[in-house]
Amino acid sequence: MPQNLGSTLSDEVQLLIREIKDALFVDQPYLEVSVQGGAVIVEGTYALLPHLPLHQDMGAFARHKVRVTVEANYPKTEPVVVVLDRSIPRKDDYHCSSKGECCITVFETWKASAKDISIASYFNGPFRNFFLSQLLKRRKGHWPFDDWAHGEEGFAQAIAEFIGCRSDAATVKNILSWRIDNECLPASQDTQCPCGSGETPSDCCADLLSGLVQRLPQEEARHWLERLTKKRRPLAPREIQRRIHKNRPFRRIQ
Amino acid sequence: MNAPAGKKITTKEEALRALVEEISIPPSYDEKARTRYRSIGEWLDRPASTIHGLGPVVSSQGSFALGTVIRPVGDGDAYDVDVVCSLKHGSRSKMSQEELKQAVGIEIHGYATAQNMSNEPDDARRCWTLEYQDAANFHMDVLPSIPARDDFTSQMRGFSPDIGLVQRLSETAIGITDKKHPGYQIRGAEWLISNPKGYARWFRLRQKTILEEARLQMKAEGRVYASVEEIPSYEVRTPLQDAIKLLKRHRDVMFDGDKHKPISIIITTIAAEAYQGESTISDTLKNILPKMERRIAELGDPAVISNPSYPRENFADKWAEVPEKRRNFEKWVSKARQDFLSYLTVSRFNDFPEPFKAAMTETTIRKVSPKLGLAAAMIAAGTTAAVAEAQKVETNGNATKPWLDIE
Ligand SMILES: [Zn+2]
């Protein structure tokens, strides 16, 4: 049913609704769009569809009952994706929490590197890729686009891929710190390259660093570094136990 | 029951074509309708006709002119054939609307008598209605009219800044009679204006590319038409016409007998406006339905859907008085998008989803279903296809990896 979303909504929300409808109403008949407390909610059955013309007559590869919450300030805030049915195992190894929350990708680096980060591009990109990955993981046993390590390690990997450097946390942090402090390459020959080689940047990572200055705003670099160095709450013993259980399917009768 | 002969359907496009075949007016009926209105035209213009001197010309309008006629859902229901009887030499200074209506009426009565028709022609608000009662059940609505080029131009002055367009449209503008019009009996009074030929021309031009291809094809086969505007609508079948037929069937099923159902002229207009030259029924529906839904959702208050051939006319002018008409249209366009996409995008070609089946009617589905091929090979190729999809994402540089954010 069409929802009369009224005219009391802010322009930002109205525009977002329109963009989401334009993105999803072209091929997703079972998704509805509504507004809840300033965020746009997309809910219903998501059909994982072929994009290649050759496959049009096959129909959907898979269907998932989902609820996606898109904040009005998108793309500042990452959309929250919850799978409501059991179409995806609720296990860390499947990038899905016990509550069905899906970790679509590292949103920060996607945002910084994708050509188009509109909400349409999000649904047709990382969002679809996630479900396509799930399908192929189940059918072929591996992730078609690979997956990131969990937690901080994966975040560092994603940043390293974005920068084009080694993915150990120390190097990534050094380069981010360098970016935060520098608007351009230092002219001085005294400075050492942030990659830790001991060379000067001009003899080492000059291209990489000047590229980074172009591609990554300082504010964003600061935000990434904060996330990487954030003191994480240690897991409660019970939570550790729970995770061990969850990640060992052989302990269960299947 | 025998298995149906012939090649099995293996694509959605073939299935859609088969469905359109079932819901379209049978070609023999179409032919009969044309023979009948031509016969009326000949009668009105015969030398002994009382209006012979006024140069009567009969042509089709509405869905018969546009090539979008569908079968009624109920088998006993009649086809409504709309034709215009235009008096080339008629003018509102020479006659009142009533005089025109009666002049045409005398000849229409004579025709009904000569044809031994059992029912008297009905003097309706704007037209004369002839009822044919035989195997091909028709209501023929004959709309008397006179040319209205100058009235059209002066009415449009100040309304449309595009003088060239107004001039082009005015060439086919007609003045029509309406019993409820205040000047119905007054010679020289203003007449209501309509432009069915201009509309048909506009509808054709919306499909110019595809019709031009058809024209060249026909030329190669020895059937020569100078321009796409001259190709009779029954000579070609375009994806837009087929898509509109499917939409009208969906509407007929959803609003069976509801007098506030979405009207065909609005469906046709906004569908043709949204059309972008897609070459298949499937691509046409996928393109136009979301756009039609958005178009309706974004209409102002009051809603205005202009007649492209007479922009002063608002096809949605009744929506203000009868809000149910607007609500019904909104409901319909949204459901139509969902029901068609449920098949076009989500389903396999040989698997009609329930709402889609209901929208096409069980009877129609029962005729098409046995023709559907099997999909075992397609199902078996599912994983390979998904791998190819992933490769496509990769080569487009759009791959992303799942992560797990542990707080
Ligand atoms: Zn370096």
XYZ file of C-alpha atoms and ligand atoms in Angstrom:
662
model
C 0.000 0.000 0.000
C 1.310 3.476 -0.738
C 1.915 5.370 2.426
C 0.978 8.942 2.632
C 4.159 10.220 4.105
C 2.676 13.679 4.474
C 4.348 17.017 4.130
C 5.375 17.476 7.753
C 8.642 15.661 7.102
C 11.845 17.597 6.686
C 13.152 18.191 3.175
C 16.119 15.985 3.982
C 13.869 13.024 4.827
C 11.568 13.672 1.859
C 14.527 13.696 -0.489
C 15.930 10.532 1.034
C 12.581 8.736 0.703
C 12.429 9.738 -2.922
C 15.954 8.506 -3.588
C 15.276 5.224 -1.831
C 12.045 4.663 -3.721
C 13.728 5.493 -7.001
C 16.428 2.978 -6.159
C 14.237 0.131 -4.915
C 10.869 0.488 -6.596
C 12.359 -0.294 -10.001
C 12.874 -3.957 -9.205
C 11.945 -4.760 -5.588
C 8.194 -5.350 -5.352
C 8.210 -6.625 -1.769
C 9.995 -3.778 -0.009
C 8.015 -0.980 1.638
C 9.347 2.416 2.632
C 8.180 4.269 5.734
C 9.407 6.816 8.275
C 10.046 6.234 11.945
C 11.408 8.900 14.234
C 13.238 10.798 11.530
C 14.806 7.749 9.895
C 13.629 6.011 6.753
C 12.777 2.343 7.223
C 12.917 -0.114 4.359
C 11.201 -3.343 5.294
C 9.988 -6.485 3.600
C 11.419 -9.209 1.424
C 14.593 -8.314 -0.377
C 15.061 -10.259 -3.607
C 18.666 -10.902 -4.597
C 18.309 -10.292 -8.317
C 20.519 -10.965 -11.311
C 21.837 -7.857 -13.030
C 23.138 -9.551 -16.165
C 20.536 -9.495 -18.964
C 21.390 -13.132 -19.647
C 19.940 -14.110 -16.257
C 16.718 -12.082 -16.327
C 14.512 -15.117 -16.853
C 15.888 -16.894 -13.789
C 14.331 -14.598 -11.217
C 15.734 -14.041 -7.739
C 18.715 -16.065 -6.484
C 17.554 -15.698 -2.896
C 15.049 -13.852 -0.717
C 15.677 -12.322 2.688
C 13.283 -10.673 5.100
C 15.060 -7.479 6.056
C 14.699 -4.184 7.845
C 17.059 -1.403 6.859
C 17.190 1.814 8.865
C 18.587 4.742 6.926
C 19.192 7.877 8.969
C 18.247 11.167 7.363
C 21.898 12.231 7.437
C 22.947 9.407 5.085
C 25.797 8.945 4.070
C 27.162 10.366 7.316
C 25.685 7.478 9.282
C 25.864 3.910 8.078
C 22.494 2.235 7.437
C 21.595 -0.525 9.899
C 20.692 -3.770 8.196
C 18.858 -6.491 10.096
C 17.885 -9.834 8.590
C 14.621 -10.806 10.245
C 14.407 -14.404 9.102
C 16.953 -17.211 9.354
C 18.063 -16.946 5.737
C 21.566 -16.136 7.005
C 23.197 -17.999 9.894
C 23.424 -15.686 12.887
C 27.094 -16.325 13.399
C 30.164 -14.107 13.475
C 31.621 -16.162 10.656
C 28.696 -15.146 8.493
C 29.076 -11.481 9.445
C 25.725 -11.564 11.141
C 25.113 -10.989 14.860
C 22.891 -13.068 17.110
C 20.223 -10.382 16.648
C 20.437 -10.596 12.861
C 22.426 -7.400 12.405
C 24.520 -7.650 9.277
C 27.923 -6.163 8.865
C 27.615 -5.258 5.202
C 31.142 -3.950 4.758
C 33.562 -1.381 6.185
C 31.319 1.556 5.406
C 33.998 4.202 6.016
C 36.417 3.008 3.374
C 33.621 2.201 0.926
C 32.393 5.754 1.325
C 35.896 7.115 0.777
C 36.656 5.019 -2.284
C 33.416 4.395 -4.206
C 32.687 6.524 -7.256
C 29.064 6.884 -6.247
C 27.900 6.756 -2.643
C 24.257 7.624 -3.177
C 21.767 5.427 -1.333
C 20.948 3.758 -4.668
C 24.585 2.884 -5.084
C 24.667 1.533 -1.518
C 21.739 -0.819 -2.180
C 23.095 -1.923 -5.542
C 26.657 -2.137 -4.249
C 27.677 -3.241 -0.731
C 24.154 -4.237 0.269
C 23.624 -6.518 -2.733
C 27.222 -7.736 -2.589
C 26.627 -8.854 0.992
C 23.722 -11.094 0.038
C 25.442 -12.322 -3.111
C 28.452 -13.186 -0.933
C 26.220 -15.074 1.492
C 24.737 -17.096 -1.348
C 28.103 -18.060 -2.789
C 29.603 -18.737 0.623
C 26.838 -21.280 1.194
C 27.000 -22.801 -2.282
C 30.742 -22.687 -2.937
C 32.182 -22.522 0.552
C 34.099 -19.272 0.216
C 33.476 -15.540 0.066
C 33.475 -14.399 -3.585
C 34.945 -10.984 -2.784
C 36.851 -12.253 0.261
C 35.925 -10.910 3.705
C 37.562 -8.652 6.249
C 38.915 -9.971 9.526
C 36.605 -9.235 12.439
C 36.826 -6.072 14.482
C 39.782 -3.719 14.589
C 41.983 -5.959 12.489
C 39.527 -5.929 9.611
C 39.084 -2.194 9.941
C 42.852 -1.757 9.647
C 42.904 -4.087 6.621
C 40.237 -2.029 4.909
C 42.098 1.218 5.575
C 45.349 -0.352 4.398
C 43.680 -1.400 1.162
C 42.321 2.087 0.741
C 45.721 3.682 1.360
C 47.638 0.985 -0.472
C 49.994 0.164 2.407
C 50.803 -2.797 4.664
C 47.862 -3.771 6.802
C 49.485 -4.022 10.242
C 47.832 -1.693 12.728
C 51.046 0.248 13.467
C 51.679 1.236 9.829
C 48.046 2.173 9.268
C 47.976 4.302 12.416
C 51.249 6.022 11.480
C 50.064 6.923 8.026
C 46.710 8.190 9.312
C 48.542 10.316 11.908
C 50.781 11.629 9.165
C 47.728 12.596 7.097
C 46.118 14.352 10.049
C 49.235 16.494 10.480
C 50.013 17.164 6.831
C 48.279 19.105 4.080
C 50.952 18.204 1.559
C 54.273 16.377 1.258
C 56.964 17.873 3.473
C 59.723 19.609 1.516
C 62.280 18.804 4.196
C 64.594 15.836 3.727
C 64.760 15.293 7.515
C 61.361 13.705 7.920
C 61.003 9.971 7.834
C 58.351 8.222 5.799
C 55.360 7.244 7.968
C 55.503 3.710 6.599
C 58.451 3.084 8.913
C 61.053 2.317 6.219
C 63.438 4.908 7.576
C 63.669 6.599 4.160
C 62.449 10.100 3.440
C 58.982 10.221 1.905
C 60.332 11.511 -1.419
C 62.484 8.388 -1.717
C 59.706 6.129 -0.511
C 55.899 6.543 -0.420
C 55.634 10.007 -2.044
C 53.056 8.966 -4.638
C 50.999 7.069 -2.129
C 51.035 9.958 0.329
C 50.180 12.672 -2.156
C 47.387 10.439 -3.405
C 46.140 10.110 0.129
C 46.125 13.871 0.621
C 43.818 14.079 -2.383
C 41.549 11.197 -1.464
C 41.193 11.383 2.302
C 40.088 14.555 4.092
C 41.911 15.194 7.377
C 38.698 15.080 9.344
C 37.958 11.622 7.983
C 41.500 10.435 8.772
C 41.026 11.632 12.370
C 37.749 9.785 12.624
C 39.340 6.555 11.341
C 42.281 6.825 13.685
C 39.966 7.378 16.646
C 38.040 4.262 15.750
C 41.246 2.262 15.425
C 42.694 3.360 18.752
C 39.421 3.375 20.690
C 39.797 1.509 23.923
C 37.501 -1.445 23.534
C 35.489 -2.779 26.366
C 36.946 -6.164 27.267
C 34.505 -8.996 26.683
C 32.764 -10.427 29.729
C 33.725 -14.070 30.390
C 30.160 -15.116 29.633
C 30.278 -13.355 26.258
C 33.556 -15.099 25.419
C 31.921 -18.426 26.242
C 28.902 -17.569 24.102
C 31.081 -16.690 21.132
C 33.069 -19.864 21.420
C 29.831 -21.821 21.331
C 28.446 -19.862 18.440
C 31.519 -20.316 16.305
C 31.782 -24.020 16.833
C 28.910 -25.499 14.908
C 30.301 -29.025 15.458
C 29.225 -28.730 19.050
C 25.636 -28.628 17.901
C 23.416 -31.333 16.556
C 22.847 -30.230 12.983
C -6.483 -32.771 -22.703
C -3.885 -32.672 -25.429
C -0.591 -31.011 -24.803
C -0.525 -27.784 -26.781
C 1.512 -27.989 -29.932
C 4.271 -25.587 -30.835
C 7.408 -24.276 -29.256
C 7.448 -23.964 -25.497
C 7.806 -20.611 -23.799
C 11.274 -20.202 -22.308
C 11.460 -16.489 -21.533
C 9.396 -13.924 -19.658
C 9.025 -11.886 -22.802
C 7.452 -14.837 -24.606
C 5.148 -15.409 -21.658
C 4.097 -11.760 -21.671
C 3.438 -11.938 -25.396
C 1.309 -15.034 -24.898
C -0.650 -13.268 -22.155
C -1.171 -10.215 -24.350
C -2.427 -12.527 -27.084
C -5.049 -13.869 -24.693
C -6.266 -10.516 -23.411
C -6.263 -8.698 -26.774
C -9.324 -8.285 -28.913
C -9.324 -11.226 -31.372
C -8.066 -10.011 -34.783
C -11.323 -11.016 -36.463
C -13.259 -8.760 -34.061
C -10.851 -5.932 -34.644
C -11.362 -6.356 -38.360
C -15.120 -6.464 -37.896
C -15.111 -3.255 -35.865
C -13.194 -1.504 -38.624
C -15.509 -2.844 -41.324
C -18.463 -1.597 -39.337
C -17.323 1.934 -38.786
C -16.194 2.205 -42.394
C -19.643 1.072 -43.432
C -21.178 3.846 -41.300
C -18.791 6.312 -42.930
C -19.890 5.196 -46.391
C -23.540 5.460 -45.422
C -23.156 8.984 -44.053
C -21.315 10.139 -47.155
C -23.504 8.398 -49.764
C -24.903 10.840 -52.346
C -28.418 10.566 -50.930
C -27.276 11.344 -47.402
C -28.737 14.533 -45.956
C -25.307 15.490 -44.637
C -23.383 14.494 -47.767
C -22.686 18.177 -48.533
C -21.030 18.677 -45.146
C -18.343 16.126 -46.000
C -18.714 13.516 -43.237
C -15.649 11.438 -42.402
C -15.709 8.620 -39.863
C -12.560 7.540 -38.041
C -11.801 5.587 -34.902
C -10.691 7.165 -31.662
C -9.793 5.861 -28.221
C -8.317 2.416 -27.763
C -9.294 1.280 -31.284
C -7.277 4.121 -32.766
C -4.409 3.501 -30.365
C -4.279 -0.269 -30.764
C -4.837 -0.941 -27.066
C -8.183 -2.743 -27.114
C -8.498 -5.609 -24.671
C -11.153 -8.240 -24.158
C -13.684 -7.517 -21.462
C -13.062 -9.662 -18.361
C -16.593 -11.044 -18.488
C -17.215 -12.994 -21.695
C -20.670 -11.523 -22.191
C -19.451 -7.933 -21.971
C -19.446 -5.809 -25.114
C -16.589 -3.963 -26.787
C -16.983 -0.206 -26.842
C -15.896 1.149 -30.185
C -15.478 4.919 -30.234
C -15.618 6.680 -33.573
C -15.671 10.316 -34.575
C -17.961 11.544 -37.314
C -16.367 14.760 -38.452
C -18.199 17.107 -40.827
C -15.411 18.756 -42.803
C -17.565 21.660 -43.910
C -19.443 22.093 -40.658
C -19.028 25.299 -38.655
C -20.516 26.614 -35.447
C -21.739 29.767 -37.171
C -23.873 27.631 -39.478
C -25.351 25.278 -36.889
C -25.884 24.739 -33.190
C -24.604 21.644 -31.422
C -28.141 20.335 -31.273
C -28.633 20.854 -35.009
C -25.471 18.902 -35.747
C -26.427 16.126 -33.379
C -29.870 15.804 -34.952
C -28.560 16.022 -38.529
C -26.178 13.154 -37.868
C -28.926 11.400 -35.877
C -31.279 11.241 -38.864
C -28.667 9.400 -40.896
C -27.658 7.144 -38.014
C -31.295 6.136 -37.583
C -31.512 5.490 -41.320
C -28.418 3.334 -41.086
C -29.804 1.283 -38.204
C -33.006 0.691 -40.179
C -31.144 -0.223 -43.347
C -29.023 -2.686 -41.367
C -32.084 -4.198 -39.643
C -30.597 -3.463 -36.243
C -33.020 -4.453 -33.517
C -32.284 -1.513 -31.201
C -32.909 2.151 -31.969
C -29.731 4.246 -31.808
C -29.424 5.859 -28.394
C -29.184 9.636 -28.135
C -26.465 9.836 -25.492
C -24.954 12.967 -23.937
C -22.258 13.470 -26.544
C -22.686 10.725 -29.109
C -25.034 8.344 -30.868
C -24.742 4.769 -29.684
C -25.397 1.819 -31.953
C -25.780 -1.572 -30.397
C -24.727 -4.580 -32.431
C -26.087 -7.831 -31.136
C -24.419 -10.775 -32.744
C -21.351 -12.917 -32.158
C -19.160 -9.799 -32.038
C -20.854 -7.761 -29.361
C -20.175 -4.054 -29.928
C -21.360 -0.704 -28.696
C -20.456 1.787 -31.359
C -20.324 5.370 -30.066
C -20.489 7.862 -32.924
C -19.347 11.354 -31.899
C -20.585 14.130 -34.228
C -18.053 16.936 -34.632
C -16.868 19.887 -36.703
C -13.355 21.276 -37.263
C -12.319 23.711 -34.535
C -8.925 24.988 -35.559
C -9.540 28.655 -34.805
C -11.359 28.059 -31.529
C -8.570 25.764 -30.410
C -5.917 28.342 -31.272
C -7.687 31.183 -29.502
C -8.382 29.026 -26.420
C -4.761 28.025 -26.226
C -3.517 31.582 -26.602
C -1.846 32.552 -23.391
C -2.020 28.960 -22.181
C 0.867 27.489 -24.099
C 3.859 29.578 -25.158
C 4.749 27.097 -27.909
C 2.993 28.606 -30.943
C 4.301 25.960 -33.330
C 2.912 23.190 -31.156
C -0.459 24.901 -30.778
C -0.668 25.332 -34.518
C 0.189 21.699 -35.169
C -2.341 20.474 -32.619
C -5.035 22.826 -33.892
C -5.060 21.105 -37.275
C -6.826 18.083 -35.792
C -8.918 19.893 -33.146
C -12.663 19.316 -33.279
C -15.735 20.880 -31.703
C -18.106 18.337 -30.176
C -21.694 18.359 -29.051
C -22.717 18.011 -25.424
C -26.342 18.079 -24.289
C -25.352 19.539 -20.922
C -23.397 22.396 -22.459
C -25.115 25.782 -21.844
C -24.761 26.727 -25.519
C -26.107 23.417 -26.811
C -28.992 24.991 -28.697
C -27.399 28.304 -29.640
C -25.872 28.908 -33.053
C -22.511 30.612 -32.811
C -21.994 29.668 -29.148
C -18.687 28.132 -28.027
C -18.352 24.357 -28.339
C -16.453 21.883 -26.280
C -13.152 21.043 -27.896
C -11.510 17.672 -28.279
C -8.559 16.345 -30.256
C -8.634 12.554 -30.619
C -6.597 12.545 -33.839
C -3.993 14.779 -32.250
C -3.831 12.385 -29.317
C -3.354 9.349 -31.568
C -0.614 11.237 -33.384
C 1.089 12.116 -30.093
C 0.833 8.486 -28.961
C 2.491 7.359 -32.166
C 5.260 9.911 -31.905
C 6.062 8.684 -28.383
C 6.971 5.404 -30.097
C 8.675 6.924 -33.077
C 11.862 4.862 -32.966
C 10.155 1.516 -32.805
C 7.551 2.479 -35.392
C 10.225 3.753 -37.746
C 11.881 0.335 -37.552
C 8.532 -1.300 -38.245
C 7.952 1.057 -41.172
C 11.269 0.120 -42.787
C 10.527 -3.543 -42.221
C 7.114 -3.196 -43.874
C 8.643 -1.238 -46.735
C 11.001 -4.131 -47.391
C 7.925 -6.353 -47.537
C 6.236 -4.093 -50.044
C 3.829 -2.284 -47.725
C 4.802 1.344 -48.090
C 3.898 4.108 -45.642
C 5.424 7.542 -46.053
C 5.758 8.190 -42.323
C 5.081 6.511 -38.996
C 1.975 8.632 -38.645
C 0.389 6.885 -41.585
C 0.814 3.333 -40.358
C -2.572 2.096 -39.140
C -2.408 0.991 -35.527
C -3.565 -2.541 -36.416
C -0.583 -2.985 -38.733
C 1.983 -3.015 -35.955
C 2.097 -4.193 -32.402
C 4.450 -2.237 -30.192
C 5.773 -3.028 -26.699
C 4.054 0.081 -25.358
C 0.680 -0.992 -26.740
C 1.152 -4.448 -25.246
C 2.228 -3.026 -21.886
C -0.826 -0.778 -21.799
C -3.081 -3.737 -22.558
C -1.611 -5.626 -19.601
C -2.064 -2.592 -17.351
C -5.682 -2.189 -18.419
C -6.368 -5.853 -17.709
C -4.843 -5.444 -14.257
C -7.083 -2.434 -13.679
C -10.204 -4.260 -14.918
C -9.603 -7.145 -12.517
C -8.742 -4.950 -9.540
C -11.724 -2.643 -10.016
C -14.341 -4.999 -11.393
C -17.485 -2.908 -11.810
C -16.196 0.038 -9.732
C -17.299 3.238 -11.435
C -14.385 5.129 -9.886
C -11.794 2.847 -11.399
C -8.684 4.392 -13.004
C -9.588 5.524 -16.507
C -7.806 4.187 -19.580
C -6.909 7.599 -20.969
C -4.893 8.489 -17.844
C -3.197 5.092 -17.776
C -2.354 5.424 -21.468
C -1.132 9.003 -21.169
C 1.193 8.571 -18.211
C 2.449 5.241 -19.577
C 3.273 6.815 -22.948
C 4.915 9.787 -21.235
C 7.153 7.483 -19.209
C 8.017 5.272 -22.178
C 11.572 5.660 -23.488
C 11.622 3.495 -26.574
C 12.198 0.157 -24.824
C 11.997 -2.663 -27.319
C 10.396 -5.345 -25.140
C 7.187 -5.503 -23.113
C 9.199 -6.493 -20.082
C 11.612 -3.555 -20.286
C 8.729 -1.235 -21.011
C 6.819 -2.288 -17.886
C 9.948 -2.193 -15.730
C 10.683 1.318 -16.899
C 7.230 2.854 -16.884
C 5.634 1.435 -13.727
C 7.939 3.044 -11.140
C 7.756 6.312 -13.066
C 3.968 6.167 -13.250
C 3.777 5.545 -9.507
C 6.036 8.480 -8.803
C 4.160 10.699 -11.233
C 0.882 10.028 -9.424
C 2.442 10.415 -5.966
C 3.883 13.783 -6.895
C 0.730 15.285 -8.397
C -0.318 18.507 -6.716
C -3.685 19.483 -5.364
C -5.754 19.708 -7.466
C -4.216 16.990 -9.603
C -3.505 17.974 -13.179
C -2.824 15.442 -15.916
C -2.970 17.386 -19.141
C -4.224 16.015 -22.400
C -1.058 16.203 -24.523
C -3.155 16.990 -27.599
C -5.261 19.633 -25.834
C -3.296 20.838 -22.813
C -6.201 22.835 -21.405
C -8.045 19.619 -20.792
C -7.267 17.962 -17.449
C -7.859 14.212 -17.559
C -7.951 14.199 -13.752
C -10.475 17.036 -13.438
C -12.955 14.781 -11.603
C -10.482 13.843 -8.880
C -11.145 17.019 -6.895
C -14.888 16.264 -6.549
C -14.433 12.524 -6.131
C -11.307 11.920 -4.019
C -11.974 8.191 -4.311
C -10.904 8.367 -7.938
C -7.536 9.689 -6.896
C -7.113 7.175 -4.087
C -8.078 4.356 -6.426
C -5.526 5.461 -8.970
C -2.807 5.647 -6.312
C -3.690 2.197 -5.020
C -3.851 0.765 -8.480
C -0.543 2.106 -9.780
C 1.265 0.930 -6.667
C -0.254 -2.531 -6.804
C 0.304 -2.795 -10.539
C 3.993 -2.052 -10.050
C 4.271 -4.674 -7.342
C 2.278 -7.332 -9.177
C 4.119 -6.955 -12.471
C 7.562 -6.729 -10.854
C 6.809 -9.804 -8.754
C 6.880 -11.695 -12.027
C 9.252 -9.600 -14.130
C 12.110 -9.369 -11.669
C 11.631 -11.857 -8.839
C 10.105 -14.943 -10.476
C 11.444 -17.526 -12.822
C 9.911 -17.294 -16.332
C 7.699 -20.345 -15.801
C 6.473 -19.415 -12.357
C 3.645 -16.876 -12.226
C 3.333 -15.499 -8.676
C -0.157 -15.551 -7.147
C -0.961 -11.811 -7.281
C 0.151 -11.745 -10.886
C -2.052 -14.720 -11.737
C -5.006 -13.057 -10.062
C -4.376 -9.845 -11.989
C -4.355 -11.622 -15.328
C -7.338 -13.839 -14.318
C -7.207 -17.593 -13.850
C -8.841 -18.176 -17.238
C -6.045 -16.371 -19.044
C -3.345 -18.029 -16.972
C -4.835 -21.462 -17.631
C -4.433 -20.884 -21.353
C -0.812 -19.765 -21.119
C 0.498 -22.030 -18.352
C 0.541 -25.251 -20.396
C 2.779 -23.546 -22.951
C 5.460 -22.772 -20.364
C 8.669 -24.738 -20.768
C 10.604 -26.436 -17.996
C 13.348 -24.753 -16.028
C 15.396 -27.685 -14.742
C 18.491 -26.616 -16.661
C 18.057 -23.054 -15.482
C 17.768 -24.133 -11.870
C 20.857 -26.299 -12.242
C 22.764 -23.318 -13.652
C 21.829 -21.116 -10.693
C 25.167 -21.208 -8.906
C 27.148 -20.696 -12.102
C 24.968 -17.699 -12.829
C 25.551 -16.283 -9.341
C 29.304 -16.703 -9.824
C 29.057 -14.801 -13.108
C 27.138 -12.062 -11.315
C 29.911 -11.798 -8.719
C 32.532 -11.641 -11.472
C 30.611 -8.827 -13.084
C 30.633 -6.900 -9.805
C 34.359 -7.515 -9.533
C 35.169 -6.368 -13.089
C 33.070 -3.268 -12.596
C 35.314 -2.458 -9.637
C 32.380 -2.553 -7.229
C 33.328 -5.498 -5.040
C 32.939 -5.019 -1.291
C 33.735 -7.452 1.506
C 31.634 -8.234 4.544
C 33.124 -7.356 7.901
C 32.219 -7.833 11.546
C 32.367 -4.882 13.843
C 32.959 -6.228 17.319
C 32.196 -3.621 19.948
Zn 57.317 4.750 2.853
